[in-house]
């Protein structure tokens, strides 16, 4: 399971695949990619910034340390959704741990 410490920057690369070719999907401006992170109470604690990367199908989800420093220890869920032509083509939820930072 993925873990992040309070106050660390959160950066997670994700790759979307074309299921017909098993290759990275070309991400176009018509595609809508959205993501949110929620705690175990269902409260949204971050909306990651989404950047396209050079490799086909690759994006980077980022949350700055200024936000993660306020996260409470425990489990959290990252939800990501890809919409093409008003149709959800991919939706995934990843669970990760938020750990206490020991070093100041």
PDB file of N, CA and C in Angstrom:
ATOM      1  N   UNK A   1       0.848  -1.180   0.000  1.00  0.00           N
ATOM      2  CA  UNK A   1       0.000   0.000   0.000  1.00  0.00           C
ATOM      3  C   UNK A   1       0.894   1.245   0.000  1.00  0.00           C
ATOM      4  N   UNK A   2       0.484   2.245  -0.726  1.00  0.00           N
ATOM      5  CA  UNK A   2       1.198   3.513  -0.810  1.00  0.00           C
ATOM      6  C   UNK A   2       1.075   4.251   0.517  1.00  0.00           C
ATOM      7  N   UNK A   3       2.143   4.933   0.912  1.00  0.00           N
ATOM      8  CA  UNK A   3       2.113   5.758   2.118  1.00  0.00           C
ATOM      9  C   UNK A   3       2.700   7.127   1.812  1.00  0.00           C
ATOM     10  N   UNK A   4       2.228   8.133   2.522  1.00  0.00           N
ATOM     11  CA  UNK A   4       2.771   9.490   2.432  1.00  0.00           C
ATOM     12  C   UNK A   4       2.851  10.032   3.850  1.00  0.00           C
ATOM     13  N   UNK A   5       3.889  10.801   4.118  1.00  0.00           N
ATOM     14  CA  UNK A   5       4.023  11.436   5.421  1.00  0.00           C
ATOM     15  C   UNK A   5       3.377  12.811   5.383  1.00  0.00           C
ATOM     16  N   UNK A   6       2.816  13.201   6.504  1.00  0.00           N
ATOM     17  CA  UNK A   6       2.264  14.546   6.626  1.00  0.00           C
ATOM     18  C   UNK A   6       3.363  15.545   6.269  1.00  0.00           C
ATOM     19  N   UNK A   7       3.033  16.527   5.463  1.00  0.00           N
ATOM     20  CA  UNK A   7       3.989  17.565   5.100  1.00  0.00           C
ATOM     21  C   UNK A   7       4.890  17.237   3.930  1.00  0.00           C
ATOM     22  N   UNK A   8       4.807  16.016   3.387  1.00  0.00           N
ATOM     23  CA  UNK A   8       5.545  15.687   2.165  1.00  0.00           C
ATOM     24  C   UNK A   8       4.702  16.091   0.963  1.00  0.00           C
ATOM     25  N   UNK A   9       5.375  16.430  -0.128  1.00  0.00           N
ATOM     26  CA  UNK A   9       4.609  16.676  -1.348  1.00  0.00           C
ATOM     27  C   UNK A   9       4.107  15.339  -1.872  1.00  0.00           C
ATOM     28  N   UNK A  10       2.954  15.354  -2.490  1.00  0.00           N
ATOM     29  CA  UNK A  10       2.309  14.159  -3.030  1.00  0.00           C
ATOM     30  C   UNK A  10       2.439  14.247  -4.544  1.00  0.00           C
ATOM     31  N   UNK A  11       3.098  13.282  -5.160  1.00  0.00           N
ATOM     32  CA  UNK A  11       3.257  13.249  -6.610  1.00  0.00           C
ATOM     33  C   UNK A  11       3.095  11.809  -7.070  1.00  0.00           C
ATOM     34  N   UNK A  12       2.048  11.554  -7.836  1.00  0.00           N
ATOM     35  CA  UNK A  12       1.751  10.193  -8.266  1.00  0.00           C
ATOM     36  C   UNK A  12       1.550  10.149  -9.781  1.00  0.00           C
ATOM     37  N   UNK A  13       2.446   9.441 -10.495  1.00  0.00           N
ATOM     38  CA  UNK A  13       2.234   9.277 -11.940  1.00  0.00           C
ATOM     39  C   UNK A  13       1.212   8.170 -12.190  1.00  0.00           C
ATOM     40  N   UNK A  14       0.362   8.399 -13.174  1.00  0.00           N
ATOM     41  CA  UNK A  14      -0.670   7.436 -13.581  1.00  0.00           C
ATOM     42  C   UNK A  14      -0.585   7.311 -15.107  1.00  0.00           C
ATOM     43  N   UNK A  15      -0.793   6.099 -15.607  1.00  0.00           N
ATOM     44  CA  UNK A  15      -0.831   5.921 -17.060  1.00  0.00           C
ATOM     45  C   UNK A  15      -2.153   5.295 -17.469  1.00  0.00           C
ATOM     46  N   UNK A  16      -2.791   5.911 -18.458  1.00  0.00           N
ATOM     47  CA  UNK A  16      -4.010   5.369 -19.053  1.00  0.00           C
ATOM     48  C   UNK A  16      -3.615   4.551 -20.279  1.00  0.00           C
ATOM     49  N   UNK A  17      -4.211   3.348 -20.377  1.00  0.00           N
ATOM     50  CA  UNK A  17      -3.913   2.447 -21.492  1.00  0.00           C
ATOM     51  C   UNK A  17      -5.114   2.310 -22.411  1.00  0.00           C
ATOM     52  N   UNK A  18      -4.829   2.145 -23.694  1.00  0.00           N
ATOM     53  CA  UNK A  18      -5.853   1.788 -24.671  1.00  0.00           C
ATOM     54  C   UNK A  18      -6.016   0.278 -24.563  1.00  0.00           C
ATOM     55  N   UNK A  19      -7.194  -0.187 -24.182  1.00  0.00           N
ATOM     56  CA  UNK A  19      -7.400  -1.624 -23.961  1.00  0.00           C
ATOM     57  C   UNK A  19      -7.332  -2.437 -25.252  1.00  0.00           C
ATOM     58  N   UNK A  20      -7.516  -1.790 -26.397  1.00  0.00           N
ATOM     59  CA  UNK A  20      -7.416  -2.512 -27.667  1.00  0.00           C
ATOM     60  C   UNK A  20      -5.962  -2.770 -28.054  1.00  0.00           C
ATOM     61  N   UNK A  21      -5.086  -1.800 -27.799  1.00  0.00           N
ATOM     62  CA  UNK A  21      -3.692  -1.919 -28.233  1.00  0.00           C
ATOM     63  C   UNK A  21      -2.724  -2.227 -27.089  1.00  0.00           C
ATOM     64  N   UNK A  22      -3.188  -2.081 -25.845  1.00  0.00           N
ATOM     65  CA  UNK A  22      -2.334  -2.236 -24.654  1.00  0.00           C
ATOM     66  C   UNK A  22      -1.174  -1.239 -24.634  1.00  0.00           C
ATOM     67  N   UNK A  23      -1.342  -0.116 -25.325  1.00  0.00           N
ATOM     68  CA  UNK A  23      -0.346   0.948 -25.351  1.00  0.00           C
ATOM     69  C   UNK A  23      -0.885   2.153 -24.601  1.00  0.00           C
ATOM     70  N   UNK A  24       0.002   3.049 -24.225  1.00  0.00           N
ATOM     71  CA  UNK A  24      -0.425   4.278 -23.563  1.00  0.00           C
ATOM     72  C   UNK A  24      -1.371   5.073 -24.446  1.00  0.00           C
ATOM     73  N   UNK A  25      -2.448   5.542 -23.864  1.00  0.00           N
ATOM     74  CA  UNK A  25      -3.473   6.297 -24.585  1.00  0.00           C
ATOM     75  C   UNK A  25      -2.980   7.721 -24.861  1.00  0.00           C
ATOM     76  N   UNK A  26      -3.218   8.218 -26.052  1.00  0.00           N
ATOM     77  CA  UNK A  26      -2.885   9.603 -26.362  1.00  0.00           C
ATOM     78  C   UNK A  26      -3.912  10.491 -25.658  1.00  0.00           C
ATOM     79  N   UNK A  27      -3.441  11.374 -24.801  1.00  0.00           N
ATOM     80  CA  UNK A  27      -4.345  12.254 -24.053  1.00  0.00           C
ATOM     81  C   UNK A  27      -4.555  13.532 -24.857  1.00  0.00           C
ATOM     82  N   UNK A  28      -5.812  13.820 -25.142  1.00  0.00           N
ATOM     83  CA  UNK A  28      -6.157  14.995 -25.939  1.00  0.00           C
ATOM     84  C   UNK A  28      -6.867  16.036 -25.068  1.00  0.00           C
ATOM     85  N   UNK A  29      -7.024  17.233 -25.621  1.00  0.00           N
ATOM     86  CA  UNK A  29      -7.697  18.311 -24.893  1.00  0.00           C
ATOM     87  C   UNK A  29      -9.192  18.048 -24.713  1.00  0.00           C
ATOM     88  N   UNK A  30      -9.754  17.139 -25.491  1.00  0.00           N
ATOM     89  CA  UNK A  30     -11.176  16.805 -25.366  1.00  0.00           C
ATOM     90  C   UNK A  30     -11.443  15.892 -24.167  1.00  0.00           C
ATOM     91  N   UNK A  31     -10.419  15.270 -23.647  1.00  0.00           N
ATOM     92  CA  UNK A  31     -10.565  14.384 -22.494  1.00  0.00           C
ATOM     93  C   UNK A  31     -10.611  15.223 -21.217  1.00  0.00           C
ATOM     94  N   UNK A  32     -11.482  14.822 -20.309  1.00  0.00           N
ATOM     95  CA  UNK A  32     -11.586  15.502 -19.020  1.00  0.00           C
ATOM     96  C   UNK A  32     -11.112  14.526 -17.950  1.00  0.00           C
ATOM     97  N   UNK A  33     -10.044  14.913 -17.276  1.00  0.00           N
ATOM     98  CA  UNK A  33      -9.492  14.082 -16.203  1.00  0.00           C
ATOM     99  C   UNK A  33      -9.687  14.847 -14.904  1.00  0.00           C
ATOM    100  N   UNK A  34     -10.268  14.180 -13.922  1.00  0.00           N
ATOM    101  CA  UNK A  34     -10.490  14.820 -12.626  1.00  0.00           C
ATOM    102  C   UNK A  34     -10.073  13.872 -11.514  1.00  0.00           C
ATOM    103  N   UNK A  35      -9.754  14.463 -10.359  1.00  0.00           N
ATOM    104  CA  UNK A  35      -9.294  13.663  -9.235  1.00  0.00           C
ATOM    105  C   UNK A  35      -9.541  14.411  -7.937  1.00  0.00           C
ATOM    106  N   UNK A  36      -9.842  13.649  -6.894  1.00  0.00           N
ATOM    107  CA  UNK A  36      -9.972  14.203  -5.552  1.00  0.00           C
ATOM    108  C   UNK A  36      -9.442  13.185  -4.557  1.00  0.00           C
ATOM    109  N   UNK A  37      -9.027  13.690  -3.398  1.00  0.00           N
ATOM    110  CA  UNK A  37      -8.564  12.840  -2.308  1.00  0.00           C
ATOM    111  C   UNK A  37      -9.472  13.093  -1.120  1.00  0.00           C
ATOM    112  N   UNK A  38      -9.955  12.000  -0.514  1.00  0.00           N
ATOM    113  CA  UNK A  38     -10.860  12.110   0.636  1.00  0.00           C
ATOM    114  C   UNK A  38     -10.313  11.289   1.799  1.00  0.00           C
ATOM    115  N   UNK A  39     -10.642  11.738   3.014  1.00  0.00           N
ATOM    116  CA  UNK A  39     -10.257  10.972   4.202  1.00  0.00           C
ATOM    117  C   UNK A  39     -11.300   9.886   4.455  1.00  0.00           C
ATOM    118  N   UNK A  40     -11.146   9.136   5.530  1.00  0.00           N
ATOM    119  CA  UNK A  40     -12.053   8.015   5.803  1.00  0.00           C
ATOM    120  C   UNK A  40     -13.472   8.468   6.134  1.00  0.00           C
ATOM    121  N   UNK A  41     -13.638   9.748   6.460  1.00  0.00           N
ATOM    122  CA  UNK A  41     -14.977  10.287   6.722  1.00  0.00           C
ATOM    123  C   UNK A  41     -15.662  10.738   5.436  1.00  0.00           C
ATOM    124  N   UNK A  42     -14.936  10.625   4.314  1.00  0.00           N
ATOM    125  CA  UNK A  42     -15.498  11.050   3.037  1.00  0.00           C
ATOM    126  C   UNK A  42     -15.303  12.526   2.751  1.00  0.00           C
ATOM    127  N   UNK A  43     -14.611  13.239   3.628  1.00  0.00           N
ATOM    128  CA  UNK A  43     -14.349  14.662   3.444  1.00  0.00           C
ATOM    129  C   UNK A  43     -13.218  14.843   2.435  1.00  0.00           C
ATOM    130  N   UNK A  44     -13.429  15.670   1.418  1.00  0.00           N
ATOM    131  CA  UNK A  44     -12.385  15.940   0.428  1.00  0.00           C
ATOM    132  C   UNK A  44     -11.285  16.752   1.101  1.00  0.00           C
ATOM    133  N   UNK A  45     -10.059  16.233   1.052  1.00  0.00           N
ATOM    134  CA  UNK A  45      -8.930  16.914   1.681  1.00  0.00           C
ATOM    135  C   UNK A  45      -7.969  17.515   0.653  1.00  0.00           C
ATOM    136  N   UNK A  46      -8.159  17.195  -0.631  1.00  0.00           N
ATOM    137  CA  UNK A  46      -7.323  17.786  -1.678  1.00  0.00           C
ATOM    138  C   UNK A  46      -7.912  17.495  -3.049  1.00  0.00           C
ATOM    139  N   UNK A  47      -7.650  18.420  -3.954  1.00  0.00           N
ATOM    140  CA  UNK A  47      -7.937  18.224  -5.369  1.00  0.00           C
ATOM    141  C   UNK A  47      -6.593  18.359  -6.080  1.00  0.00           C
ATOM    142  N   UNK A  48      -5.993  17.237  -6.461  1.00  0.00           N
ATOM    143  CA  UNK A  48      -4.653  17.292  -7.057  1.00  0.00           C
ATOM    144  C   UNK A  48      -4.611  18.093  -8.354  1.00  0.00           C
ATOM    145  N   UNK A  49      -3.471  18.727  -8.584  1.00  0.00           N
ATOM    146  CA  UNK A  49      -3.183  19.348  -9.870  1.00  0.00           C
ATOM    147  C   UNK A  49      -2.824  18.213 -10.823  1.00  0.00           C
ATOM    148  N   UNK A  50      -3.354  18.267 -12.039  1.00  0.00           N
ATOM    149  CA  UNK A  50      -3.120  17.205 -13.021  1.00  0.00           C
ATOM    150  C   UNK A  50      -2.317  17.774 -14.182  1.00  0.00           C
ATOM    151  N   UNK A  51      -1.166  17.145 -14.463  1.00  0.00           N
ATOM    152  CA  UNK A  51      -0.311  17.571 -15.567  1.00  0.00           C
ATOM    153  C   UNK A  51      -0.109  16.415 -16.529  1.00  0.00           C
ATOM    154  N   UNK A  52      -0.131  16.724 -17.833  1.00  0.00           N
ATOM    155  CA  UNK A  52       0.203  15.715 -18.840  1.00  0.00           C
ATOM    156  C   UNK A  52       1.713  15.565 -18.884  1.00  0.00           C
ATOM    157  N   UNK A  53       2.185  14.322 -18.992  1.00  0.00           N
ATOM    158  CA  UNK A  53       3.609  14.052 -19.141  1.00  0.00           C
ATOM    159  C   UNK A  53       3.903  13.664 -20.589  1.00  0.00           C
ATOM    160  N   UNK A  54       5.180  13.633 -20.953  1.00  0.00           N
ATOM    161  CA  UNK A  54       5.575  13.384 -22.345  1.00  0.00           C
ATOM    162  C   UNK A  54       5.221  11.986 -22.831  1.00  0.00           C
ATOM    163  N   UNK A  55       5.336  10.981 -21.966  1.00  0.00           N
ATOM    164  CA  UNK A  55       5.066   9.606 -22.388  1.00  0.00           C
ATOM    165  C   UNK A  55       3.566   9.402 -22.606  1.00  0.00           C
ATOM    166  N   UNK A  56       3.201   8.649 -23.633  1.00  0.00           N
ATOM    167  CA  UNK A  56       1.796   8.430 -23.994  1.00  0.00           C
ATOM    168  C   UNK A  56       0.986   7.912 -22.813  1.00  0.00           C
ATOM    169  N   UNK A  57      -0.107   8.592 -22.549  1.00  0.00           N
ATOM    170  CA  UNK A  57      -1.031   8.162 -21.508  1.00  0.00           C
ATOM    171  C   UNK A  57      -0.660   8.572 -20.103  1.00  0.00           C
ATOM    172  N   UNK A  58       0.494   9.201 -19.909  1.00  0.00           N
ATOM    173  CA  UNK A  58       0.983   9.518 -18.567  1.00  0.00           C
ATOM    174  C   UNK A  58       0.507  10.893 -18.092  1.00  0.00           C
ATOM    175  N   UNK A  59       0.047  10.901 -16.833  1.00  0.00           N
ATOM    176  CA  UNK A  59      -0.282  12.147 -16.154  1.00  0.00           C
ATOM    177  C   UNK A  59       0.392  12.121 -14.783  1.00  0.00           C
ATOM    178  N   UNK A  60       0.492  13.285 -14.179  1.00  0.00           N
ATOM    179  CA  UNK A  60       1.042  13.393 -12.837  1.00  0.00           C
ATOM    180  C   UNK A  60       0.028  14.109 -11.956  1.00  0.00           C
ATOM    181  N   UNK A  61      -0.325  13.485 -10.838  1.00  0.00           N
ATOM    182  CA  UNK A  61      -1.222  14.079  -9.853  1.00  0.00           C
ATOM    183  C   UNK A  61      -0.346  14.639  -8.736  1.00  0.00           C
ATOM    184  N   UNK A  62      -0.539  15.922  -8.400  1.00  0.00           N
ATOM    185  CA  UNK A  62       0.303  16.549  -7.392  1.00  0.00           C
ATOM    186  C   UNK A  62      -0.506  17.334  -6.366  1.00  0.00           C
ATOM    187  N   UNK A  63      -0.053  17.227  -5.108  1.00  0.00           N
ATOM    188  CA  UNK A  63      -0.606  18.014  -4.010  1.00  0.00           C
ATOM    189  C   UNK A  63       0.597  18.578  -3.259  1.00  0.00           C
ATOM    190  N   UNK A  64       0.659  19.901  -3.054  1.00  0.00           N
ATOM    191  CA  UNK A  64       1.823  20.479  -2.387  1.00  0.00           C
ATOM    192  C   UNK A  64       1.878  20.149  -0.895  1.00  0.00           C
ATOM    193  N   UNK A  65       3.089  20.230  -0.346  1.00  0.00           N
ATOM    194  CA  UNK A  65       3.310  19.964   1.073  1.00  0.00           C
ATOM    195  C   UNK A  65       2.500  20.904   1.962  1.00  0.00           C
ATOM    196  N   UNK A  66       2.227  22.103   1.491  1.00  0.00           N
ATOM    197  CA  UNK A  66       1.444  23.060   2.292  1.00  0.00           C
ATOM    198  C   UNK A  66       0.038  22.542   2.583  1.00  0.00           C
ATOM    199  N   UNK A  67      -0.446  21.629   1.763  1.00  0.00           N
ATOM    200  CA  UNK A  67      -1.760  21.015   1.993  1.00  0.00           C
ATOM    201  C   UNK A  67      -1.612  19.718   2.780  1.00  0.00           C
ATOM    202  N   UNK A  68      -0.632  18.875   2.406  1.00  0.00           N
ATOM    203  CA  UNK A  68      -0.495  17.579   3.083  1.00  0.00           C
ATOM    204  C   UNK A  68      -0.086  17.727   4.547  1.00  0.00           C
ATOM    205  N   UNK A  69       0.504  18.856   4.913  1.00  0.00           N
ATOM    206  CA  UNK A  69       0.905  19.047   6.314  1.00  0.00           C
ATOM    207  C   UNK A  69      -0.297  19.083   7.255  1.00  0.00           C
ATOM    208  N   UNK A  70      -1.488  19.362   6.709  1.00  0.00           N
ATOM    209  CA  UNK A  70      -2.707  19.415   7.522  1.00  0.00           C
ATOM    210  C   UNK A  70      -3.508  18.115   7.495  1.00  0.00           C
ATOM    211  N   UNK A  71      -3.041  17.121   6.747  1.00  0.00           N
ATOM    212  CA  UNK A  71      -3.747  15.850   6.692  1.00  0.00           C
ATOM    213  C   UNK A  71      -3.601  15.115   8.017  1.00  0.00           C
ATOM    214  N   UNK A  72      -4.641  14.447   8.424  1.00  0.00           N
ATOM    215  CA  UNK A  72      -4.637  13.641   9.648  1.00  0.00           C
ATOM    216  C   UNK A  72      -4.127  12.237   9.320  1.00  0.00           C
ATOM    217  N   UNK A  73      -3.471  11.614  10.287  1.00  0.00           N
ATOM    218  CA  UNK A  73      -2.972  10.256  10.089  1.00  0.00           C
ATOM    219  C   UNK A  73      -4.138   9.294   9.837  1.00  0.00           C
ATOM    220  N   UNK A  74      -3.878   8.284   9.045  1.00  0.00           N
ATOM    221  CA  UNK A  74      -4.884   7.271   8.752  1.00  0.00           C
ATOM    222  C   UNK A  74      -4.961   6.999   7.261  1.00  0.00           C
ATOM    223  N   UNK A  75      -6.013   6.352   6.854  1.00  0.00           N
ATOM    224  CA  UNK A  75      -6.202   6.000   5.445  1.00  0.00           C
ATOM    225  C   UNK A  75      -6.888   7.153   4.697  1.00  0.00           C
ATOM    226  N   UNK A  76      -6.597   7.220   3.414  1.00  0.00           N
ATOM    227  CA  UNK A  76      -7.246   8.182   2.529  1.00  0.00           C
ATOM    228  C   UNK A  76      -7.454   7.490   1.185  1.00  0.00           C
ATOM    229  N   UNK A  77      -8.349   8.061   0.381  1.00  0.00           N
ATOM    230  CA  UNK A  77      -8.617   7.494  -0.943  1.00  0.00           C
ATOM    231  C   UNK A  77      -8.456   8.563  -2.004  1.00  0.00           C
ATOM    232  N   UNK A  78      -7.771   8.183  -3.063  1.00  0.00           N
ATOM    233  CA  UNK A  78      -7.625   9.032  -4.235  1.00  0.00           C
ATOM    234  C   UNK A  78      -8.539   8.469  -5.311  1.00  0.00           C
ATOM    235  N   UNK A  79      -9.392   9.311  -5.845  1.00  0.00           N
ATOM    236  CA  UNK A  79     -10.298   8.896  -6.910  1.00  0.00           C
ATOM    237  C   UNK A  79      -9.885   9.644  -8.171  1.00  0.00           C
ATOM    238  N   UNK A  80      -9.817   8.930  -9.285  1.00  0.00           N
ATOM    239  CA  UNK A  80      -9.474   9.549 -10.559  1.00  0.00           C
ATOM    240  C   UNK A  80     -10.468   9.092 -11.616  1.00  0.00           C
ATOM    241  N   UNK A  81     -10.864  10.053 -12.465  1.00  0.00           N
ATOM    242  CA  UNK A  81     -11.870   9.741 -13.481  1.00  0.00           C
ATOM    243  C   UNK A  81     -11.453  10.348 -14.817  1.00  0.00           C
ATOM    244  N   UNK A  82     -11.632   9.573 -15.888  1.00  0.00           N
ATOM    245  CA  UNK A  82     -11.363  10.011 -17.252  1.00  0.00           C
ATOM    246  C   UNK A  82     -12.679   9.988 -18.020  1.00  0.00           C
ATOM    247  N   UNK A  83     -13.064  11.144 -18.572  1.00  0.00           N
ATOM    248  CA  UNK A  83     -14.307  11.262 -19.334  1.00  0.00           C
ATOM    249  C   UNK A  83     -13.963  11.649 -20.772  1.00  0.00           C
ATOM    250  N   UNK A  84     -14.519  10.889 -21.720  1.00  0.00           N
ATOM    251  CA  UNK A  84     -14.351  11.187 -23.139  1.00  0.00           C
ATOM    252  C   UNK A  84     -15.736  11.295 -23.758  1.00  0.00           C
ATOM    253  N   UNK A  85     -16.010  12.431 -24.399  1.00  0.00           N
ATOM    254  CA  UNK A  85     -17.304  12.681 -25.041  1.00  0.00           C
ATOM    255  C   UNK A  85     -18.470  12.400 -24.096  1.00  0.00           C
ATOM    256  N   UNK A  86     -18.403  12.963 -22.884  1.00  0.00           N
ATOM    257  CA  UNK A  86     -19.440  12.843 -21.850  1.00  0.00           C
ATOM    258  C   UNK A  86     -19.679  11.414 -21.367  1.00  0.00           C
ATOM    259  N   UNK A  87     -18.736  10.523 -21.627  1.00  0.00           N
ATOM    260  CA  UNK A  87     -18.848   9.137 -21.186  1.00  0.00           C
ATOM    261  C   UNK A  87     -17.654   8.802 -20.289  1.00  0.00           C
ATOM    262  N   UNK A  88     -17.923   8.261 -19.105  1.00  0.00           N
ATOM    263  CA  UNK A  88     -16.843   7.859 -18.209  1.00  0.00           C
ATOM    264  C   UNK A  88     -16.145   6.651 -18.816  1.00  0.00           C
ATOM    265  N   UNK A  89     -14.863   6.807 -19.132  1.00  0.00           N
ATOM    266  CA  UNK A  89     -14.092   5.738 -19.748  1.00  0.00           C
ATOM    267  C   UNK A  89     -13.223   5.012 -18.741  1.00  0.00           C
ATOM    268  N   UNK A  90     -12.928   5.700 -17.629  1.00  0.00           N
ATOM    269  CA  UNK A  90     -12.086   5.089 -16.603  1.00  0.00           C
ATOM    270  C   UNK A  90     -12.405   5.759 -15.275  1.00  0.00           C
ATOM    271  N   UNK A  91     -12.556   4.954 -14.248  1.00  0.00           N
ATOM    272  CA  UNK A  91     -12.741   5.477 -12.901  1.00  0.00           C
ATOM    273  C   UNK A  91     -12.048   4.507 -11.957  1.00  0.00           C
ATOM    274  N   UNK A  92     -11.206   5.061 -11.105  1.00  0.00           N
ATOM    275  CA  UNK A  92     -10.417   4.205 -10.230  1.00  0.00           C
ATOM    276  C   UNK A  92     -10.256   4.878  -8.877  1.00  0.00           C
ATOM    277  N   UNK A  93     -10.234   4.078  -7.835  1.00  0.00           N
ATOM    278  CA  UNK A  93      -9.993   4.575  -6.485  1.00  0.00           C
ATOM    279  C   UNK A  93      -8.802   3.832  -5.899  1.00  0.00           C
ATOM    280  N   UNK A  94      -7.835   4.595  -5.396  1.00  0.00           N
ATOM    281  CA  UNK A  94      -6.648   4.035  -4.761  1.00  0.00           C
ATOM    282  C   UNK A  94      -6.658   4.430  -3.293  1.00  0.00           C
ATOM    283  N   UNK A  95      -6.367   3.478  -2.419  1.00  0.00           N
ATOM    284  CA  UNK A  95      -6.300   3.760  -0.989  1.00  0.00           C
ATOM    285  C   UNK A  95      -4.834   3.863  -0.587  1.00  0.00           C
ATOM    286  N   UNK A  96      -4.524   4.840   0.272  1.00  0.00           N
ATOM    287  CA  UNK A  96      -3.162   4.995   0.758  1.00  0.00           C
ATOM    288  C   UNK A  96      -3.177   5.423   2.219  1.00  0.00           C
ATOM    289  N   UNK A  97      -2.027   5.291   2.879  1.00  0.00           N
ATOM    290  CA  UNK A  97      -1.882   5.666   4.286  1.00  0.00           C
ATOM    291  C   UNK A  97      -1.235   7.032   4.410  1.00  0.00           C
ATOM    292  N   UNK A  98      -1.701   7.801   5.370  1.00  0.00           N
ATOM    293  CA  UNK A  98      -1.053   9.050   5.749  1.00  0.00           C
ATOM    294  C   UNK A  98      -0.359   8.776   7.083  1.00  0.00           C
ATOM    295  N   UNK A  99       0.961   8.955   7.093  1.00  0.00           N
ATOM    296  CA  UNK A  99       1.756   8.667   8.277  1.00  0.00           C
ATOM    297  C   UNK A  99       2.220   9.954   8.941  1.00  0.00           C
ATOM    298  N   UNK A 100       2.472   9.863  10.230  1.00  0.00           N
ATOM    299  CA  UNK A 100       2.963  11.005  10.990  1.00  0.00           C
ATOM    300  C   UNK A 100       4.414  11.276  10.596  1.00  0.00           C
ATOM    301  N   UNK A 101       4.729  12.534  10.411  1.00  0.00           N
ATOM    302  CA  UNK A 101       6.104  12.922  10.150  1.00  0.00           C
ATOM    303  C   UNK A 101       6.827  13.057  11.481  1.00  0.00           C
ATOM    304  N   UNK A 102       7.963  12.399  11.622  1.00  0.00           N
ATOM    305  CA  UNK A 102       8.698  12.404  12.882  1.00  0.00           C
ATOM    306  C   UNK A 102       9.753  13.515  12.888  1.00  0.00           C
ATOM    307  N   UNK A 103      10.447  13.685  11.776  1.00  0.00           N
ATOM    308  CA  UNK A 103      11.511  14.670  11.692  1.00  0.00           C
ATOM    309  C   UNK A 103      10.939  16.046  11.391  1.00  0.00           C
ATOM    310  N   UNK A 104      11.335  17.030  12.187  1.00  0.00           N
ATOM    311  CA  UNK A 104      10.840  18.406  11.979  1.00  0.00           C
ATOM    312  C   UNK A 104      11.642  19.110  10.937  1.00  0.00           C
TER     313      UNK A 104
END
